[in-house]
CSV table of C-alpha atoms in Angstrom, one decimal:
chain,number,residue,atom,x,y,z
A,1,MET,CA,-5.9,32.3,16.8
A,2,ARG,CA,-5.8,30.8,20.3
A,3,GLN,CA,-2.5,29.2,21.7
A,4,PRO,CA,-1.5,26.6,22.0
A,5,TRP,CA,-2.9,25.2,18.6
A,6,ARG,CA,-5.3,22.1,18.8
A,7,VAL,CA,-5.1,19.7,15.8
A,8,ALA,CA,-7.0,16.5,15.2
A,9,VAL,CA,-5.9,13.6,13.3
A,10,VAL,CA,-8.9,11.4,12.2
A,11,GLY,CA,-7.6,8.3,11.4
A,12,GLY,CA,-4.8,6.1,13.3
A,13,GLY,CA,-2.9,4.4,10.4
A,14,ILE,CA,0.6,4.8,9.4
A,15,ALA,CA,-0.3,8.4,7.4
A,16,GLY,CA,-2.2,9.8,10.5
A,17,LEU,CA,0.5,8.8,12.8
A,18,ALA,CA,3.2,10.3,10.6
A,19,ALA,CA,1.2,13.5,10.4
A,20,ALA,CA,1.4,13.5,14.3
A,21,VAL,CA,5.0,13.3,14.5
A,22,ARG,CA,5.6,15.9,11.9
A,23,LEU,CA,3.4,18.2,13.8
A,24,ARG,CA,5.1,17.7,17.0
A,25,ASP,CA,8.7,17.8,15.3
A,26,ARG,CA,7.6,21.1,13.5
A,27,ALA,CA,4.5,22.8,14.9
A,28,PRO,CA,5.1,25.4,17.7
A,29,ALA,CA,5.7,23.9,21.0
A,30,GLY,CA,2.7,23.3,23.1
A,31,THR,CA,0.4,22.3,19.9
A,32,GLU,CA,-2.1,19.7,21.3
A,33,ILE,CA,-2.4,16.8,18.9
A,34,THR,CA,-5.4,14.3,19.4
A,35,VAL,CA,-5.8,11.0,17.0
A,36,TYR,CA,-8.9,9.8,16.6
A,37,GLU,CA,-9.3,6.2,15.4
A,38,GLN,CA,-12.7,4.4,14.8
A,39,SER,CA,-11.6,1.0,15.8
A,40,GLY,CA,-9.6,-0.1,18.6
A,41,VAL,CA,-6.7,-0.7,17.2
A,42,LEU,CA,-3.9,1.6,15.4
A,43,GLY,CA,-1.8,1.0,12.6
A,44,GLY,CA,-4.5,0.7,10.0
A,45,LYS,CA,-3.0,-1.9,7.6
A,46,LEU,CA,0.1,-2.6,9.5
A,47,ARG,CA,-0.5,-5.2,12.0
A,48,SER,CA,1.8,-7.6,13.6
A,49,GLY,CA,0.6,-10.8,15.3
A,50,GLU,CA,1.9,-14.1,16.4
A,51,LEU,CA,1.3,-17.8,14.8
A,52,ALA,CA,2.5,-21.0,16.6
A,53,GLY,CA,4.7,-18.6,18.9
A,54,GLN,CA,6.3,-16.9,15.8
A,55,PRO,CA,6.0,-13.3,15.1
A,56,VAL,CA,4.1,-12.6,11.8
A,57,GLU,CA,2.8,-9.6,9.7
A,58,PHE,CA,-1.2,-9.8,9.2
A,59,GLY,CA,-1.0,-6.7,7.0
A,60,ALA,CA,1.6,-4.9,4.9
A,61,GLU,CA,4.9,-7.0,5.1
A,62,SER,CA,7.8,-4.7,4.2
A,63,PHE,CA,8.5,-1.2,2.9
A,64,LEU,CA,10.7,0.2,-0.2
A,65,MET,CA,14.3,1.2,1.1
A,66,ARG,CA,14.6,4.1,-1.6
A,67,ASP,CA,12.2,6.6,-3.0
A,68,PRO,CA,12.1,7.3,-6.6
A,69,THR,CA,15.0,9.5,-6.8
A,70,GLY,CA,17.3,7.2,-5.1
A,71,ALA,CA,17.3,9.0,-1.8
A,72,GLU,CA,16.4,6.8,1.3
A,73,SER,CA,12.5,6.3,1.5
A,74,ALA,CA,10.0,8.3,3.9
A,75,ALA,CA,9.5,5.0,5.9
A,76,VAL,CA,13.4,4.6,6.4
A,77,ALA,CA,13.8,8.4,7.5
A,78,LEU,CA,10.6,7.8,10.0
A,79,ALA,CA,12.3,4.8,11.3
A,80,ARG,CA,15.6,6.4,11.9
A,81,ARG,CA,13.6,9.5,13.5
A,82,LEU,CA,11.9,7.2,15.9
A,83,GLY,CA,15.2,5.3,16.9
A,84,LEU,CA,14.3,2.2,14.9
A,85,ALA,CA,17.0,2.2,12.2
A,86,GLU,CA,18.9,-0.8,13.9
A,87,LYS,CA,15.9,-3.0,13.7
A,88,ILE,CA,15.7,-2.8,10.0
A,89,VAL,CA,16.4,-6.1,8.3
A,90,HIS,CA,16.3,-7.3,4.6
A,91,PRO,CA,15.0,-10.1,2.6
A,92,THR,CA,17.9,-12.7,2.5
A,93,VAL,CA,16.0,-14.5,-0.3
A,94,GLY,CA,14.8,-12.1,-3.1
A,95,ARG,CA,14.2,-14.5,-5.7
A,96,ALA,CA,10.4,-15.0,-6.8
A,97,ALA,CA,8.5,-17.0,-9.5
A,98,LEU,CA,5.2,-16.7,-11.2
A,99,VAL,CA,3.0,-19.7,-11.8
A,100,ILE,CA,2.7,-20.3,-15.6
A,101,ASP,CA,0.6,-23.2,-16.9
A,102,GLY,CA,0.5,-24.7,-13.3
A,103,GLY,CA,3.9,-24.3,-12.6
A,104,LEU,CA,6.8,-22.2,-11.0
A,105,ARG,CA,9.0,-20.0,-13.4
A,106,PRO,CA,11.4,-17.3,-12.2
A,107,ILE,CA,10.5,-13.6,-12.6
A,108,PRO,CA,12.4,-12.4,-15.3
A,109,GLY,CA,14.6,-9.4,-14.5
A,110,GLY,CA,14.9,-6.1,-16.0
A,111,THR,CA,11.3,-5.4,-15.9
A,112,LEU,CA,9.6,-2.2,-14.2
A,113,VAL,CA,6.6,-3.7,-12.3
A,114,GLY,CA,6.5,-6.3,-14.9
A,115,VAL,CA,6.9,-4.2,-18.0
A,116,PRO,CA,10.0,-5.4,-19.7
A,117,GLY,CA,13.0,-3.2,-20.7
A,118,ASP,CA,14.4,-6.4,-22.7
A,119,LEU,CA,11.9,-8.3,-24.6
A,120,ASP,CA,14.2,-11.3,-24.9
A,121,ARG,CA,14.6,-11.7,-21.1
A,122,VAL,CA,10.8,-12.3,-20.9
A,123,ALA,CA,10.5,-14.9,-23.5
A,124,THR,CA,10.4,-17.7,-20.6
A,125,VAL,CA,7.1,-16.5,-19.3
A,126,ALA,CA,5.5,-14.4,-22.0
A,127,ARG,CA,5.9,-13.9,-26.0
A,128,PRO,CA,6.0,-10.3,-26.5
A,129,ALA,CA,4.1,-9.2,-29.6
A,130,ALA,CA,6.3,-9.0,-32.7
A,131,ASP,CA,7.6,-5.7,-34.2
A,132,ALA,CA,4.2,-3.8,-32.4
A,133,ASP,CA,6.8,-1.4,-30.2
A,134,THR,CA,7.7,0.9,-33.0
A,135,ASP,CA,8.6,4.5,-33.3
A,136,GLY,CA,5.7,6.6,-34.4
A,137,GLY,CA,7.6,9.8,-34.2
A,138,ARG,CA,5.8,11.3,-31.0
A,139,PRO,CA,5.8,10.3,-27.3
A,140,LEU,CA,3.6,7.2,-26.2
A,141,VAL,CA,1.5,9.5,-24.1
A,142,GLY,CA,0.4,13.1,-24.5
A,143,PRO,CA,1.7,15.9,-21.8
A,144,ASP,CA,-1.6,15.8,-19.8
A,145,ALA,CA,-3.0,12.4,-20.8
A,146,ASP,CA,-3.2,9.5,-18.5
A,147,VAL,CA,-4.2,5.7,-19.6
A,148,SER,CA,-4.3,2.3,-18.1
A,149,VAL,CA,-1.5,0.6,-17.5
A,150,GLY,CA,-3.0,-2.6,-19.3
A,151,ALA,CA,-3.9,-0.2,-22.6
A,152,LEU,CA,-0.4,1.0,-23.1
A,153,VAL,CA,1.2,-2.2,-22.5
A,154,ARG,CA,-1.2,-4.2,-24.8
A,155,SER,CA,-0.8,-1.7,-27.4
A,156,ARG,CA,3.2,-2.2,-27.5
A,157,PHE,CA,3.7,-5.8,-26.2
A,158,GLY,CA,0.6,-7.7,-26.7
A,159,ASN,CA,-1.6,-9.5,-24.3
A,160,GLU,CA,1.0,-12.0,-22.9
A,161,VAL,CA,3.1,-9.7,-21.3
A,162,VAL,CA,0.1,-7.9,-19.8
A,163,GLU,CA,-1.7,-11.2,-18.5
A,164,ARG,CA,1.5,-13.0,-17.4
A,165,LEU,CA,3.8,-10.4,-16.0
A,166,VAL,CA,2.2,-6.8,-15.5
A,167,ASP,CA,-1.2,-8.2,-14.3
A,168,PRO,CA,0.1,-10.5,-11.7
A,169,MET,CA,2.7,-7.9,-10.3
A,170,LEU,CA,0.3,-4.9,-10.2
A,171,GLY,CA,-2.1,-7.7,-8.7
A,172,GLY,CA,0.3,-8.5,-6.0
A,173,VAL,CA,0.3,-4.7,-5.0
A,174,TYR,CA,-3.2,-3.5,-5.9
A,175,ALA,CA,-5.5,-6.5,-6.1
A,176,GLY,CA,-6.7,-4.8,-9.4
A,177,ARG,CA,-6.3,-5.4,-13.0
A,178,ALA,CA,-3.8,-3.4,-15.4
A,179,ASP,CA,-6.6,-2.6,-17.5
A,180,ASP,CA,-8.3,-0.6,-14.9
A,181,LEU,CA,-5.2,1.1,-13.2
A,182,SER,CA,-4.0,4.5,-14.0
A,183,LEU,CA,-0.3,4.8,-15.3
A,184,VAL,CA,0.3,8.0,-13.7
A,185,THR,CA,-0.8,6.9,-10.3
A,186,THR,CA,0.7,3.5,-10.2
A,187,MET,CA,3.6,4.1,-12.2
A,188,PRO,CA,4.6,7.4,-12.2
A,189,ALA,CA,8.3,6.9,-13.2
A,190,LEU,CA,7.0,5.3,-16.6
A,191,ALA,CA,4.4,7.9,-17.0
A,192,ARG,CA,7.0,10.5,-16.9
A,193,THR,CA,9.4,8.8,-19.4
A,194,ALA,CA,6.5,7.7,-21.6
A,195,ARG,CA,5.6,11.6,-22.2
A,196,VAL,CA,9.1,11.9,-23.7
A,197,GLU,CA,10.0,8.4,-25.2
A,198,HIS,CA,8.7,7.0,-28.6
A,199,THR,CA,8.8,3.4,-27.6
A,200,LEU,CA,7.8,1.4,-24.5
A,201,VAL,CA,11.2,-0.3,-24.5
A,202,GLY,CA,13.0,3.0,-24.4
A,203,ALA,CA,10.6,4.6,-21.6
A,204,VAL,CA,11.1,1.6,-19.2
A,205,ARG,CA,14.9,2.1,-19.9
A,206,ALA,CA,14.6,5.9,-19.4
A,207,ALA,CA,12.7,5.3,-16.0
A,208,GLN,CA,15.1,2.5,-14.8
A,209,ALA,CA,18.3,4.9,-15.3
A,210,ALA,CA,16.5,7.9,-13.6
A,211,ALA,CA,16.5,6.0,-10.5
A,212,PRO,CA,19.5,3.6,-10.6
A,213,ARG,CA,20.3,1.2,-7.8
A,214,ALA,CA,23.5,0.0,-6.6
A,215,PRO,CA,24.4,-3.4,-7.3
A,216,GLY,CA,23.4,-5.6,-4.0
A,217,ALA,CA,21.6,-2.7,-2.3
A,218,PRO,CA,18.3,-4.0,-0.6
A,219,VAL,CA,15.1,-3.0,-2.3
A,220,PHE,CA,12.9,-3.8,0.7
A,221,GLY,CA,13.2,-3.9,4.5
A,222,THR,CA,10.8,-4.7,7.5
A,223,LEU,CA,11.5,-4.4,11.2
A,224,ALA,CA,12.7,-7.2,13.4
A,225,GLY,CA,10.0,-7.1,16.1
A,226,GLY,CA,7.2,-6.5,13.5
A,227,LEU,CA,6.0,-3.5,11.9
A,228,SER,CA,3.8,-2.7,14.8
A,229,THR,CA,6.7,-1.3,16.6
A,230,LEU,CA,6.7,1.6,14.1
A,231,ILE,CA,3.2,2.4,15.2
A,232,GLU,CA,4.1,2.3,19.0
A,233,ALA,CA,7.0,4.3,18.5
A,234,ALA,CA,5.2,6.8,16.4
A,235,VAL,CA,2.6,7.2,19.0
A,236,THR,CA,5.0,7.6,21.7
A,237,ALA,CA,7.1,10.3,19.5
A,238,SER,CA,4.1,12.3,18.6
A,239,GLY,CA,2.9,12.8,22.1
A,240,ALA,CA,-0.6,12.7,20.8
A,241,THR,CA,-3.7,11.8,23.0
A,242,VAL,CA,-4.7,8.8,21.3
A,243,ARG,CA,-8.7,8.1,21.2
A,244,ARG,CA,-9.6,4.7,20.2
A,245,ASP,CA,-12.8,3.5,19.4
A,246,ALA,CA,-13.8,7.0,18.6
A,247,ALA,CA,-15.7,7.5,15.4
A,248,VAL,CA,-15.6,11.1,14.1
A,249,ARG,CA,-19.3,11.4,12.7
A,250,GLU,CA,-19.1,14.9,11.7
A,251,LEU,CA,-17.3,17.8,10.9
A,252,THR,CA,-18.4,21.5,11.1
A,253,PRO,CA,-16.6,24.7,10.2
A,254,THR,CA,-16.6,27.2,12.8
A,255,GLY,CA,-15.2,30.8,12.8
A,256,THR,CA,-11.9,29.8,13.9
A,257,GLY,CA,-11.5,26.0,13.1
A,258,TRP,CA,-13.8,23.0,13.2
A,259,ARG,CA,-16.1,21.2,15.3
A,260,LEU,CA,-15.9,17.4,15.7
A,261,THR,CA,-18.9,15.4,16.4
A,262,VAL,CA,-17.5,12.2,18.1
A,263,GLY,CA,-19.0,8.8,19.2
A,264,PRO,CA,-22.6,7.6,19.2
A,265,THR,CA,-25.3,9.4,18.2
A,266,ARG,CA,-27.6,9.4,21.6
A,267,ASP,CA,-24.3,10.5,23.3
A,268,PRO,CA,-22.3,12.8,21.1
A,269,GLU,CA,-19.1,14.5,22.0
A,270,LEU,CA,-18.4,17.8,20.4
A,271,VAL,CA,-14.7,18.9,20.2
A,272,ASP,CA,-13.4,22.4,18.9
A,273,VAL,CA,-10.0,22.4,17.1
A,274,ASP,CA,-8.1,24.6,14.9
A,275,ALA,CA,-7.3,22.3,12.0
A,276,VAL,CA,-8.0,18.6,10.8
A,277,VAL,CA,-5.6,16.2,9.2
A,278,LEU,CA,-8.5,13.9,7.6
A,279,ALA,CA,-6.4,10.3,7.2
A,280,VAL,CA,-9.2,8.0,6.4
A,281,PRO,CA,-10.0,5.8,3.3
A,282,ALA,CA,-11.7,7.7,0.6
A,283,ARG,CA,-15.4,6.9,1.3
A,284,PRO,CA,-15.5,7.9,5.0
A,285,ALA,CA,-13.6,10.9,4.1
A,286,ALA,CA,-16.3,11.7,1.4
A,287,ARG,CA,-19.1,11.4,4.2
A,288,LEU,CA,-17.2,13.9,6.5
A,289,LEU,CA,-16.5,16.3,3.6
A,290,ALA,CA,-20.2,16.1,2.4
A,291,GLY,CA,-21.2,19.1,4.9
A,292,PRO,CA,-18.3,21.5,4.3
A,293,ALA,CA,-17.2,20.6,0.9
A,294,PRO,CA,-19.7,18.8,-1.3
A,295,ALA,CA,-18.2,19.0,-4.7
A,296,VAL,CA,-15.1,17.6,-3.1
A,297,ALA,CA,-16.6,14.8,-1.4
A,298,ALA,CA,-18.1,13.7,-4.7
A,299,GLY,CA,-14.8,13.4,-6.2
A,300,VAL,CA,-13.0,12.0,-3.5
A,301,GLY,CA,-15.7,9.4,-2.8
A,302,ALA,CA,-15.7,8.0,-6.5
A,303,LEU,CA,-12.8,6.0,-5.6
A,304,ASP,CA,-13.4,2.3,-5.3
A,305,TYR,CA,-11.6,-0.1,-3.3
A,306,ALA,CA,-10.6,-4.0,-3.6
A,307,SER,CA,-11.0,-6.2,-0.7
A,308,VAL,CA,-8.4,-9.1,0.2
A,309,ALA,CA,-7.9,-11.8,2.6
A,310,LEU,CA,-4.3,-13.0,3.8
A,311,VAL,CA,-4.4,-16.6,4.9
A,312,THR,CA,-1.4,-17.6,7.0
A,313,MET,CA,-0.5,-21.1,7.8
A,314,ALA,CA,2.5,-22.5,10.3
A,315,LEU,CA,3.5,-25.6,8.5
A,316,PRO,CA,5.9,-28.3,10.2
A,317,GLN,CA,9.1,-28.9,7.9
A,318,PRO,CA,7.3,-28.5,4.5
A,319,ARG,CA,9.3,-28.9,1.2
A,320,LEU,CA,9.4,-25.2,0.0
A,321,PRO,CA,11.4,-23.9,-2.9
A,322,GLU,CA,14.2,-21.6,-2.0
A,323,LEU,CA,12.0,-18.6,-3.2
A,324,SER,CA,10.7,-15.6,-1.2
A,325,GLY,CA,7.2,-16.3,-2.9
A,326,PHE,CA,5.3,-16.3,-6.0
A,327,LEU,CA,2.7,-14.4,-8.1
A,328,VAL,CA,-0.3,-16.0,-9.9
A,329,PRO,CA,-1.7,-14.6,-13.2
A,330,SER,CA,-5.6,-14.5,-12.9
A,331,THR,CA,-5.6,-16.8,-16.1
A,332,GLU,CA,-4.5,-19.6,-13.9
A,333,GLY,CA,-7.8,-20.0,-12.5
A,334,LEU,CA,-6.4,-20.1,-8.9
A,335,LEU,CA,-8.2,-18.3,-5.7
A,336,ILE,CA,-4.8,-17.4,-4.6
A,337,LYS,CA,-3.0,-14.4,-6.3
A,338,ALA,CA,0.2,-14.4,-4.5
A,339,ALA,CA,2.1,-16.3,-1.6
A,340,THR,CA,5.1,-15.5,0.4
A,341,PHE,CA,7.4,-18.0,2.3
A,342,PHE,CA,7.9,-15.7,5.3
A,343,THR,CA,10.4,-18.0,7.0
A,344,THR,CA,12.4,-18.5,3.7
A,345,LYS,CA,12.1,-15.1,2.7
A,346,TRP,CA,13.2,-13.3,6.0
A,347,GLY,CA,16.3,-14.9,7.7
A,348,HIS,CA,15.3,-13.2,11.1
A,349,LEU,CA,12.4,-15.6,11.1
A,350,ARG,CA,13.6,-19.0,10.4
A,351,ARG,CA,13.3,-21.5,13.1
A,352,PRO,CA,15.8,-24.3,14.0
A,353,ASP,CA,12.9,-26.9,14.3
A,354,GLY,CA,11.9,-26.1,10.6
A,355,LEU,CA,8.5,-24.6,11.2
A,356,ALA,CA,7.6,-22.6,8.2
A,357,LEU,CA,5.2,-19.7,7.9
A,358,VAL,CA,3.5,-19.4,4.6
A,359,ARG,CA,1.2,-16.7,3.7
A,360,ALA,CA,-1.3,-16.4,0.5
A,361,SER,CA,-3.1,-13.3,-0.5
A,362,VAL,CA,-6.8,-14.1,-1.6
A,363,GLY,CA,-9.1,-11.6,-3.5
A,364,ARG,CA,-9.0,-9.7,-6.6
A,365,TYR,CA,-10.9,-6.5,-7.5
A,366,GLY,CA,-14.6,-7.4,-8.9
A,367,GLU,CA,-14.3,-10.8,-7.4
A,368,GLU,CA,-15.4,-10.2,-3.7
A,369,ALA,CA,-17.6,-13.1,-3.9
A,370,HIS,CA,-14.9,-15.5,-3.3
A,371,LEU,CA,-14.2,-13.8,0.2
A,372,GLN,CA,-17.6,-14.7,1.3
A,373,ARG,CA,-16.4,-18.3,2.0
A,374,PRO,CA,-15.8,-19.2,6.0
A,375,ASP,CA,-12.4,-19.1,7.2
A,376,THR,CA,-11.9,-22.7,7.0
A,377,ASP,CA,-13.0,-22.9,3.6
A,378,LEU,CA,-10.6,-20.4,2.4
A,379,ALA,CA,-7.7,-21.9,4.4
A,380,ALA,CA,-8.3,-25.5,3.1
A,381,THR,CA,-8.5,-24.1,-0.7
A,382,VAL,CA,-5.4,-22.1,-0.2
A,383,HIS,CA,-3.7,-25.3,1.5
A,384,ARG,CA,-4.7,-27.3,-1.7
A,385,GLU,CA,-3.9,-24.9,-4.4
A,386,LEU,CA,-0.2,-24.2,-2.6
A,387,SER,CA,0.2,-27.9,-2.8
A,388,ALA,CA,-0.6,-28.1,-6.4
A,389,VAL,CA,1.6,-25.3,-7.2
A,390,LEU,CA,4.6,-26.8,-5.4
A,391,GLY,CA,3.9,-30.2,-6.8
A,392,THR,CA,3.9,-31.8,-3.5
A,393,PRO,CA,1.3,-32.3,-0.8
A,394,LEU,CA,2.2,-29.8,1.9
A,395,PRO,CA,1.9,-31.0,5.8
A,396,ALA,CA,-1.2,-30.2,7.6
A,397,PRO,CA,-0.8,-26.7,9.4
A,398,VAL,CA,-0.3,-26.8,13.2
A,399,ASP,CA,-1.6,-23.3,13.3
A,400,GLY,CA,-3.5,-20.8,10.9
A,401,HIS,CA,-5.0,-17.4,10.8
A,402,VAL,CA,-7.0,-15.5,8.4
A,403,GLN,CA,-7.0,-11.8,8.0
A,404,ARG,CA,-9.7,-10.1,6.1
A,405,TRP,CA,-9.2,-6.4,4.8
A,406,GLY,CA,-12.4,-5.1,3.6
A,407,GLY,CA,-11.9,-2.3,1.3
A,408,ALA,CA,-8.3,-2.0,1.7
A,409,LEU,CA,-6.9,-1.3,-1.4
A,410,PRO,CA,-7.5,1.5,-3.7
A,411,GLN,CA,-8.2,1.3,-7.5
A,412,TYR,CA,-7.0,4.4,-9.1
A,413,ALA,CA,-8.5,4.6,-12.4
A,414,PRO,CA,-7.0,6.7,-15.3
A,415,GLY,CA,-7.1,10.5,-14.2
A,416,HIS,CA,-7.0,9.9,-10.6
A,417,ALA,CA,-4.1,12.3,-10.1
A,418,ASP,CA,-6.0,15.1,-12.0
A,419,ARG,CA,-9.4,14.5,-9.9
A,420,LEU,CA,-7.4,14.4,-6.7
A,421,GLY,CA,-5.5,17.6,-7.5
A,422,ALA,CA,-8.8,19.5,-8.3
A,423,ALA,CA,-10.3,18.3,-5.1
A,424,ARG,CA,-7.4,19.3,-3.0
A,425,THR,CA,-7.2,22.8,-4.7
A,426,ALA,CA,-10.7,23.5,-4.0
A,427,LEU,CA,-10.6,22.2,-0.6
A,428,ARG,CA,-7.4,24.4,0.0
A,429,ALA,CA,-9.1,27.4,-1.3
A,430,ALA,CA,-12.4,27.1,0.7
A,431,HIS,CA,-11.0,25.3,3.9
A,432,PRO,CA,-7.1,25.3,4.1
A,433,THR,CA,-6.9,23.9,7.6
A,434,LEU,CA,-8.6,20.2,6.4
A,435,VAL,CA,-6.2,18.3,4.6
A,436,LEU,CA,-6.2,15.1,3.3
A,437,ALA,CA,-3.6,12.2,3.7
A,438,GLY,CA,-3.1,8.4,3.1
A,439,ALA,CA,-3.4,5.8,0.5
A,440,GLY,CA,-6.5,6.7,-1.1
A,441,TYR,CA,-5.2,10.0,-2.4
A,442,ASP,CA,-1.1,9.6,-2.9
A,443,GLY,CA,-0.6,6.0,-3.3
A,444,VAL,CA,-0.3,2.5,-1.7
A,445,GLY,CA,2.7,1.5,0.3
A,446,ILE,CA,4.3,2.6,3.3
A,447,PRO,CA,6.6,5.2,2.3
A,448,VAL,CA,4.1,7.0,0.2
A,449,CYS,CA,1.7,7.0,3.2
A,450,VAL,CA,4.2,8.3,5.6
A,451,ARG,CA,5.1,11.2,2.9
A,452,SER,CA,1.3,11.9,2.4
A,453,GLY,CA,0.9,12.3,6.2
A,454,GLU,CA,4.0,14.3,6.8
A,455,THR,CA,3.1,16.6,3.9
A,456,ALA,CA,-0.5,17.1,5.1
A,457,ALA,CA,1.1,18.0,8.5
A,458,GLU,CA,3.3,20.9,6.6
A,459,GLU,CA,0.1,22.1,5.2
A,460,ILE,CA,-1.7,22.5,8.4
A,461,ILE,CA,1.5,24.3,10.1
A,462,THR,CA,1.4,26.7,6.9
A,463,ALA,CA,-2.4,27.0,7.0
A,464,LEU,CA,-2.2,28.1,10.6
A,465,GLY,CA,0.7,30.5,10.1
A,466,GLY,CA,2.9,28.8,12.0
A,467,SER,CA,6.7,28.7,11.4
A,468,ALA,CA,8.3,25.0,11.3
A,469,ARG,CA,10.6,24.5,14.1
């Protein structure tokens, strides 16, 4: 093994950059790290911008403060490592609503991503099925089984709870349907308790008890100055060489590592490295894996994605409710699936002139045709629907922005965790210095992606026979 090590990180999103920081911290001194990003912009779905002179997120908005065990999340730990802990701010308004029958109703408390632990508390928005959640004398889910969230909840609580609560909550995160999404991957805490508990109410309560939250402790955080500051700080801390507009088109195993084919077909650049962190979505990862690991490529490439558009408007002194935002069940027949009142939710964004930033999310899995509309059409429809939901005409925006995220959100079908586990096992056996990281494999959300990248970096260090510093 030549020294220093040379490690390529393919993909400049938060997972790839977290991997680069962890490599710098724990790989042997002198390790050469190069990040290859196909686009000209680092950060993946973390992208801060400006609207009407105001900072605003055009991608991911916030991160969870705690992980499922109750410890600080990987995103918070990374912010601390990068010297950004003092920039973490929290929502000043946490109350949100659901659109039910065209109007706003508060989201009931006591649920786990919409799945209730107390049926009486959700009666204001949905009527649970009577006496369906009975103790059948055995756990809800078998020891190795995975089911869709929708199938489990429908069987116990009926259709309304799924359609009016669980579907919009999951849709706000994944832009997918509860009936299509894996319980194990999207709600792992509930999956664990469902393997023990005999009722769904019991499973929800057990999952909540396993991850207690101190009263008043903030659930979410973001960074004053924008989440792009996390990206910039990670690049600096990693000491990596960053190659923007550098598409990696092929990975070829060599006797001592990997050869990357980078750049245009007519003038390719060949780069030899010792190891690769492959931190790109499933489909481009599958294309790169097709040569060295075709069976793994087939399994990874089966993952589908949803596309979304985020429509942000700057509105002069609108009449907005004191809410962080709202979610929209698909049964309401609206184009928008969620809205966030940025300048209400985040106190540090409020302006003395009353200008408000409002963002709506458009696009559900399987309904990509709606996203073919021009930006002006999308923005006009969002403005009209927001006015209808709020029951008052909103003022004309003084500025606006439409951010389209094609193929942004993985759709984890039941069995995803097993398929991924098999793919990773095969990859480790055949090519231990090639490791997958990112949302396409381990779940969405900034903390999960950070942890995925850090874990990939640790695997690379182990595979190369190094000792963590």
